[in-house]
Tab-separated table of C-alpha atoms in Angstrom:
chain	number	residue	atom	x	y	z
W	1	UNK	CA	0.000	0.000	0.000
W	2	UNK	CA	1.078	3.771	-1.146
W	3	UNK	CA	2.653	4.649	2.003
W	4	UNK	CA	1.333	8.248	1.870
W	5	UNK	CA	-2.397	6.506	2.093
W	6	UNK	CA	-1.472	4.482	4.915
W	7	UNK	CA	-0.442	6.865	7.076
W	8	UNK	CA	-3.288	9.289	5.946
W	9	UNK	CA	-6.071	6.440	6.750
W	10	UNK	CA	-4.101	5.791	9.572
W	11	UNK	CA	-4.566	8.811	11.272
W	12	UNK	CA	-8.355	9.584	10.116
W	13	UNK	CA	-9.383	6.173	11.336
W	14	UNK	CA	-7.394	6.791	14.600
W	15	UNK	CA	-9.285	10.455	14.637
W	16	UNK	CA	-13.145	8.632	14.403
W	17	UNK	CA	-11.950	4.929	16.096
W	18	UNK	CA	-12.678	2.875	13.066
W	19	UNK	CA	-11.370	-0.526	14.226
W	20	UNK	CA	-11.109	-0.184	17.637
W	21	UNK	CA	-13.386	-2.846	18.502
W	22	UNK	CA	-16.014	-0.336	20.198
W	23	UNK	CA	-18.255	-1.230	18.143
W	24	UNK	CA	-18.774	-4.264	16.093
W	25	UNK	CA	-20.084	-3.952	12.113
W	26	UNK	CA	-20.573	-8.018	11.094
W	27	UNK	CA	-24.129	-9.370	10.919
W	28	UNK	CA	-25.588	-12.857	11.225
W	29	UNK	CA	-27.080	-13.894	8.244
W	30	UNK	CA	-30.382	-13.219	7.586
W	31	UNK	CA	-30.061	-9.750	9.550
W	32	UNK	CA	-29.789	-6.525	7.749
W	33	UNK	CA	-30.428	-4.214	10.808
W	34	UNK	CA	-32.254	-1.468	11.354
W	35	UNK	CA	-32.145	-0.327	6.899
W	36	UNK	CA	-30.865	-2.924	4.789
W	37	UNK	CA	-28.263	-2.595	1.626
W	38	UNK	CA	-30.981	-1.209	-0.509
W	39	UNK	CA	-31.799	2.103	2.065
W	40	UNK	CA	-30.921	4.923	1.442
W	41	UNK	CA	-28.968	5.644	4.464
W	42	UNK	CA	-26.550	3.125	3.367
W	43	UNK	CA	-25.605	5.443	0.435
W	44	UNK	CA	-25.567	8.803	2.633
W	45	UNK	CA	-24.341	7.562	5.769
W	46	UNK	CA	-21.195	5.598	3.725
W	47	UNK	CA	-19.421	8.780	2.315
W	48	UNK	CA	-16.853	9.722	5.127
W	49	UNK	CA	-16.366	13.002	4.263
W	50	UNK	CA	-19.584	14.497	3.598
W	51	UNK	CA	-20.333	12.956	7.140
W	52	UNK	CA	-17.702	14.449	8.846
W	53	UNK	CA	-18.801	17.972	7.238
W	54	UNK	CA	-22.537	17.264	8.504
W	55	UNK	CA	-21.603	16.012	11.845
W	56	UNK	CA	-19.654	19.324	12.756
W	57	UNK	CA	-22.859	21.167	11.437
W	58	UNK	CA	-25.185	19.173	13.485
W	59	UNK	CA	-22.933	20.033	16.284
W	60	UNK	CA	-23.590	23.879	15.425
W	61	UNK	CA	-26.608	23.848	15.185
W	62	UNK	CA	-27.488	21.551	18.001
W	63	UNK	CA	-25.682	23.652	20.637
W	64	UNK	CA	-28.356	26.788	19.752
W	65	UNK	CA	-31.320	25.050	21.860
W	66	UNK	CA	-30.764	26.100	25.950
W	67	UNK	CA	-31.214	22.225	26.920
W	68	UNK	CA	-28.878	20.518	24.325
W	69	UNK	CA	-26.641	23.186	25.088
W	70	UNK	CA	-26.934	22.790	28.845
W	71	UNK	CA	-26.416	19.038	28.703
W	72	UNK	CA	-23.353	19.622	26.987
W	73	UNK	CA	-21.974	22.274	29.416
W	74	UNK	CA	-23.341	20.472	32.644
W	75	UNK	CA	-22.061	16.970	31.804
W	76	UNK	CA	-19.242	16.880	29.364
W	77	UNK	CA	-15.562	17.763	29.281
W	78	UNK	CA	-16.108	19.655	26.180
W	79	UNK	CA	-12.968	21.971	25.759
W	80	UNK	CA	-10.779	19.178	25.918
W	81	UNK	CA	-13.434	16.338	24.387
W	82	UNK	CA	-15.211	17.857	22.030
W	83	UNK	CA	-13.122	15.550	19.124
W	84	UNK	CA	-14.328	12.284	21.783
W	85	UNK	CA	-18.090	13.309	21.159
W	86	UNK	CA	-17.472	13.390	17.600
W	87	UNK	CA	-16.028	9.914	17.475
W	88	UNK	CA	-18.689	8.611	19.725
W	89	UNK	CA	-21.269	10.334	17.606
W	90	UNK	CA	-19.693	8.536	14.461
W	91	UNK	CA	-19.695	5.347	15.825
W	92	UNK	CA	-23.393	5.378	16.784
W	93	UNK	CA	-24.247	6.161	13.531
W	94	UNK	CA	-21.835	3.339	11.770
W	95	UNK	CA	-23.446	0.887	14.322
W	96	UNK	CA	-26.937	1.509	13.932
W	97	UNK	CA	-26.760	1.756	9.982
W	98	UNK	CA	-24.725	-0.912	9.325
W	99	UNK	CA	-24.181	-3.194	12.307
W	100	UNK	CA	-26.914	-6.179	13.469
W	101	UNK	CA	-30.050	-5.500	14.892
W	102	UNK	CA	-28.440	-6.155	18.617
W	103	UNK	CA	-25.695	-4.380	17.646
W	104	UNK	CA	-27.916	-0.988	16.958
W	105	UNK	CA	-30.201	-1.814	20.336
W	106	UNK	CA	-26.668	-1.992	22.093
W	107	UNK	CA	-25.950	1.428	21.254
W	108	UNK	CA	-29.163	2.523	21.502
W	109	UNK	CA	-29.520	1.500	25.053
W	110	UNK	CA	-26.211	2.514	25.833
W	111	UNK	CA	-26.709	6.313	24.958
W	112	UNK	CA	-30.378	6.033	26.693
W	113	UNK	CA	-28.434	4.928	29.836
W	114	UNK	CA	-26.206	7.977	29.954
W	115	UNK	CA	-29.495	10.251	28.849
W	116	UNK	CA	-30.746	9.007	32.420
W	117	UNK	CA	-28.129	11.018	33.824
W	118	UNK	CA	-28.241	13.739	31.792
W	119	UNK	CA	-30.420	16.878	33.962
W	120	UNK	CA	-30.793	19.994	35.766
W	121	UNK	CA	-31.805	23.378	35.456
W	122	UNK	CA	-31.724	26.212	33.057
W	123	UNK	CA	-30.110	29.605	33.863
W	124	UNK	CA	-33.978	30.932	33.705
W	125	UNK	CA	-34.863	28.181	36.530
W	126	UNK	CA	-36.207	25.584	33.681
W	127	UNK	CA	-36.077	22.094	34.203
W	128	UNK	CA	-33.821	20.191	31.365
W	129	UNK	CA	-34.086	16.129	30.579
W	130	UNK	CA	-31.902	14.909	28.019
W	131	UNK	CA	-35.064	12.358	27.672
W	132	UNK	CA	-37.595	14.593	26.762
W	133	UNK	CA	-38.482	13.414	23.692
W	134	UNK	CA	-38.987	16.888	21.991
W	135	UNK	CA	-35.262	17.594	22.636
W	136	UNK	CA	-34.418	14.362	21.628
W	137	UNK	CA	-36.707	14.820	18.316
W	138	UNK	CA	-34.094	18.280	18.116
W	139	UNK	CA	-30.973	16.410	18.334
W	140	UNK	CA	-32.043	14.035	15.649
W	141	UNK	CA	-33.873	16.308	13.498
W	142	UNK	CA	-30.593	19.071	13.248
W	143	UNK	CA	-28.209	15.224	12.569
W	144	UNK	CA	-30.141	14.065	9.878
W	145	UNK	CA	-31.187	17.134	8.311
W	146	UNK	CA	-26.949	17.890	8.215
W	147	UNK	CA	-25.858	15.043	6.768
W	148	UNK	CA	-28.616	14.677	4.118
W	149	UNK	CA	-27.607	18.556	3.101
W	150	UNK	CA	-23.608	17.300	3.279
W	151	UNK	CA	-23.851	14.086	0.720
W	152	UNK	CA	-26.151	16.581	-1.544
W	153	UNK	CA	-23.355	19.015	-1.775
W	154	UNK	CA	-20.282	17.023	-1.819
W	155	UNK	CA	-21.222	13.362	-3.081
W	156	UNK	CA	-23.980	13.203	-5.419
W	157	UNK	CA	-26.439	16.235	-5.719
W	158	UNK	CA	-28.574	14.405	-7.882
W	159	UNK	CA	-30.418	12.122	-5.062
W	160	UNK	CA	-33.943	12.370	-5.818
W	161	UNK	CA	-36.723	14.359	-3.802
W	162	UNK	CA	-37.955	10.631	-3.310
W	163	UNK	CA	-34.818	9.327	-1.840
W	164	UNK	CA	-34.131	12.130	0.305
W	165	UNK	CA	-38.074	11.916	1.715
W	166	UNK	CA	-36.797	8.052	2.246
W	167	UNK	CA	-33.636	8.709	3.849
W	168	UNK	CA	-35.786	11.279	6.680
W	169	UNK	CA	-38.291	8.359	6.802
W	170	UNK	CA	-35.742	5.567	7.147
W	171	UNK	CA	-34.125	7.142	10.152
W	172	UNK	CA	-37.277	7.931	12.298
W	173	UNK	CA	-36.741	4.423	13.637
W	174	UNK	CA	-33.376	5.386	15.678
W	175	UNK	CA	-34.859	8.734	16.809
W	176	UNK	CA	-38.342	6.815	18.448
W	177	UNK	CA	-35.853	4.269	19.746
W	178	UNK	CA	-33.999	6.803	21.437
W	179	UNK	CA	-37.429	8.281	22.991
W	180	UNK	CA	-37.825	10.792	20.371
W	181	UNK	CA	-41.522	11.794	19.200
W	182	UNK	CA	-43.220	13.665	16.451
W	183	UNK	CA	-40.079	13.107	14.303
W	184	UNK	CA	-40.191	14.439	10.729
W	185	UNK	CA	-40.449	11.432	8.195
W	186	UNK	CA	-39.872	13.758	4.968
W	187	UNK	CA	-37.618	16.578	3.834
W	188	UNK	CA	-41.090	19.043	3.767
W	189	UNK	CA	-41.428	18.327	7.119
W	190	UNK	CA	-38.171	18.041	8.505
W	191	UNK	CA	-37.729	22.002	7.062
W	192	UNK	CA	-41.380	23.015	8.433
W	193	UNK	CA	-39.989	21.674	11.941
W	194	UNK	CA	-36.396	23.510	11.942
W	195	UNK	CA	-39.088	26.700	11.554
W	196	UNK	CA	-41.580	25.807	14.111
W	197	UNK	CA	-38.401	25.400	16.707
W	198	UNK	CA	-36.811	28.294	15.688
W	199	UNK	CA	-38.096	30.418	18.947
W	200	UNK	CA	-36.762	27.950	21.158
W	201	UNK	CA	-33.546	28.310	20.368
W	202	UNK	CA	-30.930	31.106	21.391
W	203	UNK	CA	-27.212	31.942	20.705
W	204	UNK	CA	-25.461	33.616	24.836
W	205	UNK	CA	-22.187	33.598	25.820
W	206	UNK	CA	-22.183	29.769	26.827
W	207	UNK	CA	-23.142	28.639	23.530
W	208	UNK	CA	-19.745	31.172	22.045
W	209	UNK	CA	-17.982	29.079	24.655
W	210	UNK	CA	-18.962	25.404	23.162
W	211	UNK	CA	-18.961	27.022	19.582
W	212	UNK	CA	-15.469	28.077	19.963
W	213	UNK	CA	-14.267	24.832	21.576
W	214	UNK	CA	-15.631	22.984	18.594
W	215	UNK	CA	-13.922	25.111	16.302
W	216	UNK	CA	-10.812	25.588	17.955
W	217	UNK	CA	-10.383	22.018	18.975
W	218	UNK	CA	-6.446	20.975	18.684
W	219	UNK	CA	-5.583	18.353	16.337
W	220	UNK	CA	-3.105	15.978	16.900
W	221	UNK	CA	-0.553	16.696	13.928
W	222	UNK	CA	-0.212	19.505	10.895
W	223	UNK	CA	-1.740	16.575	8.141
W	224	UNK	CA	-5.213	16.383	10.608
W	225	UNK	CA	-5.040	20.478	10.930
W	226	UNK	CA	-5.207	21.240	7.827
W	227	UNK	CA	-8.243	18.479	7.156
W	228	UNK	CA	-9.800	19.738	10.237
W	229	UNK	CA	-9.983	23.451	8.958
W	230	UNK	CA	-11.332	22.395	5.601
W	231	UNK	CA	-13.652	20.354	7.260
W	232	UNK	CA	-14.460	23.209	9.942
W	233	UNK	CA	-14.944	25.973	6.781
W	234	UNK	CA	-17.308	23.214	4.833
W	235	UNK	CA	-19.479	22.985	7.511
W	236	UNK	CA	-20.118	26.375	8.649
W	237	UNK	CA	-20.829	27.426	4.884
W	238	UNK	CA	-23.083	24.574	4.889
W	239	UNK	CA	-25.184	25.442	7.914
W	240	UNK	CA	-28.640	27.064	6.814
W	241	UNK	CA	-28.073	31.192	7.052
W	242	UNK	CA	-30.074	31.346	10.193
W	243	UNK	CA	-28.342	29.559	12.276
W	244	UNK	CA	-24.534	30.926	10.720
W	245	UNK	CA	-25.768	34.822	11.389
W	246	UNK	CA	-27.169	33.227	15.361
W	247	UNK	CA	-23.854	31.233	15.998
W	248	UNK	CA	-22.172	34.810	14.732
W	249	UNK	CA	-20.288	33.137	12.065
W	250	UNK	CA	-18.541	34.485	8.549
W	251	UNK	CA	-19.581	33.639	5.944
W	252	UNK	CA	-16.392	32.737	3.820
W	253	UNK	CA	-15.871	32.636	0.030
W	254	UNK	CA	-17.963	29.844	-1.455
W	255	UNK	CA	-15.970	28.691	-4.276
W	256	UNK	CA	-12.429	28.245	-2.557
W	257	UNK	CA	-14.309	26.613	0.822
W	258	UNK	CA	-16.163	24.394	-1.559
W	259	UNK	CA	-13.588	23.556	-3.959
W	260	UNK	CA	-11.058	22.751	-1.149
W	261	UNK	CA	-13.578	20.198	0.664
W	262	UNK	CA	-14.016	18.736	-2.874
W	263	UNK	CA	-10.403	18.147	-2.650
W	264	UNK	CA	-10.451	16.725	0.687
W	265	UNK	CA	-12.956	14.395	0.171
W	266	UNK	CA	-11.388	13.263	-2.994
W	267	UNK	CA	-8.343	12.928	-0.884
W	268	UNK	CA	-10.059	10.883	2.076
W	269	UNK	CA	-11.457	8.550	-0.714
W	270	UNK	CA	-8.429	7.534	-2.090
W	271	UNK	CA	-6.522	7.194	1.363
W	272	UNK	CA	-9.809	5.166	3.271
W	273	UNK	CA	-10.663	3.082	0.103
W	274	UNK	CA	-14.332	3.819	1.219
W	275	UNK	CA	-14.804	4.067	4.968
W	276	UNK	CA	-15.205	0.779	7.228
W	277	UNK	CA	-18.931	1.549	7.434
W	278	UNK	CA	-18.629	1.606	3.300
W	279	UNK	CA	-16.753	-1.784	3.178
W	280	UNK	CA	-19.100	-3.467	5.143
W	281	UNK	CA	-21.994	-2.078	2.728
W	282	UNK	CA	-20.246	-3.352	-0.072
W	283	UNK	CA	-19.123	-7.375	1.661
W	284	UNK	CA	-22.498	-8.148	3.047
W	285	UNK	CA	-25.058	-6.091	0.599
């Protein structure tokens, strides 16, 4: 193997925990989990790159709501963990698209055993739950609705209106697993509820603070910096304008962000071969 790719896919995979036996991607036979080689979310979740770009826009946009932002400041480590969550949120999603139907309960129950934990009390003396299932429904609803917008603009544009109302549909299964309810199950509706919630949610000097350790988060040598700020730019031009003028951030110039994720991803391709999640499409589909 080219020895640059090695050491490229080396470090990404080291960067997400691809292969570190947290989670485990085989399935019996018979079993195709919670979607099956002919969902859509096999295509969209499979592209590494365009996932990577969504997932730090979720993360964005996620922090704007008081009690996902709260949970995140009352129970995390996030100045120095921020790139943890991120791996943990990847491998959730490679296990419940593409690992056995235990598998995906494992994780599920796993995350709803830390949610139990997950409480307290808003600055205005609200009560926060990381188990009420509208801010679960939030959580899920700013994830999907990111990476759906991520493959469109930087793997294949061309998915159909029908596939992307499948690929909102196809997911509601994790979210009501989780505890989530009312969760959109088309793109119509997973827009009409990102502007129904909008007057929830609310950009203070706590939500700079988690913003700016997910931007400024150290990575671990120059080759994963300079991915990291393409990946960083990507998904900030990709969040929806609202929430880039709330979270107070630039907008930067389209074609050079755009064009330099291209590259990236292009890049990533070549070094990963596909990503584990992608392999494991391709062997047992």
């Amino acid at each position: 193997m080219n020895p640059v790719r090695q050491a490229i896919a080396k470090q990404v995979r080291a960067l997400t925990g691809a292969g570190d036996g947290a989670i485990d991607l085989t399935r019996p036979a018979g079993d195709d989990g919670l979607f099956g080689p002919e969902s859509v979310s096999w295509r969209v979740h499979a592209d590494f790159s365009s996932m990577m770009i969504g997932g730090t826009a979720a993360l964005l946009v996620q922090m704007l709501h008081p009690g996902a932002l709260a949970g995140v400041w009352d129970h995390s480590d996030f100045r120095r963990d921020m790139l943890g969550r991120l791996k943990r949120t990847a491998q959730f999603i490679a296990a419940t698209t593409y690992g056995s139907t235990a598998e995906a309960e494992r994780l599920i129950d796993r995350v709803r055993t830390i949610h139990d934990h997950v409480h307290g009390q808003l600055h205005d003396g609200a009560r926060y739950d990381a188990n009420d299932p509208h801010l679960l429904t939030w959580v899920h609803v700013a994830e999907t609705d990111s990476f759906l917008r991520a493959y469109l603009r930087y793997r294949d544009p061309t998915l159909s209106r029908a596939d992307q109302d499948r690929y909102f549909a196809e997911n509601v299964v994790v979210a009501e697993r989780l505890g989530a309810t009312g969760v959109p199950d088309s793109r119509a509706a997973t827009e009409a509820w990102l502007r129904d919630v909008r007057p929830e949610l609310r950009f203070d000097e706590r939500t700079r603070t988690v913003r700016d350790a997910l931007l400024q988060q150290p990575l671990p040598n120059p080759l994963l910096k300079g991915f990291g700020a393409l990946n960083t730019a990507a998904a900030i031009d990709l969040l929806p304008p609202w929430a880039r003028a709330m979270l107070e951030l630039q907008d930067r110039p389209r074609i050079g962000v755009r064009s330099g994720a291209h590259g990236m991803a292009r890049v990533l391709r070549w070094a990963l071969g596909g990503s584990a999640s992608e392999k494991t499409a391709r062997a047992q589909g």
